Amino acid sequence: MKKLYSIQEVSQILGIPKDTLRYYDRIGIVSPSREDNRYRRYSKDDLVDLMNIQIMQYADFSLDEIRGKFGFHRMENIAPAYCEEVASFLDAKNAETRKKIAHLEKVSWLLNVAAETLRNFDSESDQQLAGIVREIYQNIRKNESGICGEECNEHQS
């Protein structure tokens, strides 16, 4: 007979709060079997699904994305079209992640420059920082509105 785990055991093993496990069951992401007394009983496959969910959440997937795109290992005959759809979704998610990384690298660079400018404050470093800030601001405005052009340049001093 396969070992089944109580909600308490799963919570302790995986470090997932019991309320979260109940919520996953309610929204249909992981639905454990039920005993006659209606207690949830989790299989090893359910534990693997829960681990996958934790990994996907760590990778910044929403629960809606997880529920909508992934059926985990329970699907035996996976259609090639489904695989391609999920692969395309993952490619898009990866591109989104790369954009976030590029943004955070710019923010980190700006913070480093600002800190160094303050440590060695003089008019030359202040002007350099002001130029960097203008450049970043213009990039932000171009990305957000699609136009910056003369409006941004008018206000430069």
C-alpha atoms as one frame of an Amber mdcrd trajectory, in Angstrom:
protein
   0.000   0.000   0.000   1.260   3.496  -0.901   2.240   5.785   1.933  -0.137
   8.705   2.351   0.638  11.816   4.338  -1.597  13.964   6.513  -1.814  17.707
   5.975   0.232  18.148   9.169   3.000  15.880   7.854   3.089  17.626   4.458
   3.219  21.002   6.156   6.191  19.896   8.258   8.014  18.101   5.423   7.720
  20.933   2.883   7.397  23.937   5.171   4.098  24.972   3.594   1.449  26.322
   5.979  -1.635  24.131   6.323  -3.854  27.038   5.248  -1.876  27.262   2.001
  -2.321  23.533   1.391  -6.062  23.888   1.970  -6.138  26.845  -0.440  -4.303
  24.862  -3.138  -6.890  22.124  -2.730  -9.777  24.622  -2.884  -8.521  26.187
  -6.139  -7.639  22.829  -7.675  -3.861  23.104  -7.965  -3.174  20.049  -5.782
  -6.156  17.979  -4.737  -5.229  15.190  -2.336  -7.441  12.181  -1.830  -9.912
  12.172   1.047 -10.534   9.530   3.675 -14.008   8.592   4.865 -13.584  11.196
   7.623 -12.864  13.803   4.867  -9.260  14.299   6.004  -6.846  15.113   3.216
  -4.306  12.418   2.397  -1.346  13.378   0.215   0.530  10.924  -1.985   4.210
  11.154  -2.904   3.052  12.487  -6.302   1.164  15.263  -4.481   4.354  16.133
  -2.579   6.277  16.328  -5.874   3.567  18.614  -7.279   3.819  20.834  -4.210
   7.603  21.013  -4.566   7.176  21.993  -8.222   4.711  24.699  -7.207   7.183
  26.098  -4.685   9.924  26.154  -7.331   7.638  27.838  -9.841   6.574  30.454
  -7.297  10.249  31.069  -6.541  10.646  31.620 -10.303   7.927  34.299 -10.044
   5.037  32.358 -11.588   1.603  33.323 -10.288  -0.800  30.666  -9.052  -3.029
  31.440 -12.055  -0.098  30.771 -14.392   0.737  27.565 -12.559  -2.857  26.359
 -12.587  -3.454  27.396 -16.196  -0.330  26.044 -17.857   0.917  23.092 -15.883
  -0.716  19.769 -15.154   2.520  18.354 -13.785   3.257  14.668 -14.203  -0.361
  13.461 -14.063  -0.749  13.781 -17.820   0.377  10.578 -19.458  -0.011  11.306
 -23.159   1.063  14.895 -23.573   0.189  16.386 -26.954   3.075  17.996 -28.853
   0.953  21.140 -29.342   0.587  21.452 -25.577   4.338  21.053 -25.117   4.957
  23.780 -27.686   2.425  26.083 -26.007   4.073  25.620 -22.602   7.556  26.028
 -24.101   6.476  29.320 -25.712   5.006  30.449 -22.409   8.295  29.624 -20.652
  10.236  31.520 -23.329   8.048  34.578 -22.744   8.454  34.262 -18.978  12.223
  34.007 -19.424  12.268  37.137 -21.627  10.272  38.979 -18.947  12.756  37.814
 -16.310  15.713  38.987 -18.431  14.107  42.458 -18.700  13.735  42.579 -14.927
  17.378  41.549 -14.498  18.534  44.267 -16.905  16.442  46.810 -15.012  17.823
  45.742 -11.638  21.387  45.848 -12.980  20.812  49.477 -14.058  19.355  50.306
 -10.649  22.322  48.667  -8.919  24.763  50.556 -11.130  22.985  53.857 -10.423
  23.062  53.214  -6.673  26.781  52.409  -6.814  27.524  55.580  -8.781  25.416
  57.672  -6.398  27.158  56.203  -3.344  30.617  56.778  -4.860  29.659  60.330
  -5.835  28.652  61.052  -2.259  31.843  59.492  -0.889  34.038  61.613  -3.178
  31.791  64.603  -3.613  32.998  67.335  -5.945  31.403  69.254  -8.797  32.848
  66.936 -11.457  31.442  63.755  -9.901  28.161  65.574  -9.256  27.929  66.516
 -12.957  28.746  62.922 -13.943  25.969  61.613 -11.691  23.533  64.206 -13.067
  24.328  63.035 -16.614  23.758  59.413 -15.682  20.464  60.272 -13.996  19.301
  62.181 -17.105  20.250  59.256 -19.338  18.381  56.759 -17.176  15.379  59.082
 -16.935  15.257  59.432 -20.708  15.416  55.654 -21.107  12.584  55.227 -18.625
  10.434  57.793 -20.394  11.129  56.238 -23.812  10.204  52.791 -22.533   7.065
  53.959 -20.738   5.569  56.441 -23.142   7.358  55.647 -26.355   8.277  59.304
 -26.741  10.528  61.569 -24.810  12.516  63.459 -27.390  12.416  67.227 -27.171
  10.376  67.344 -23.958  13.131  65.593 -22.030  15.912  67.556 -23.686  14.222
  70.908 -23.021  14.581  70.445 -19.276  18.242  69.483 -19.237  20.572  72.048
 -17.712
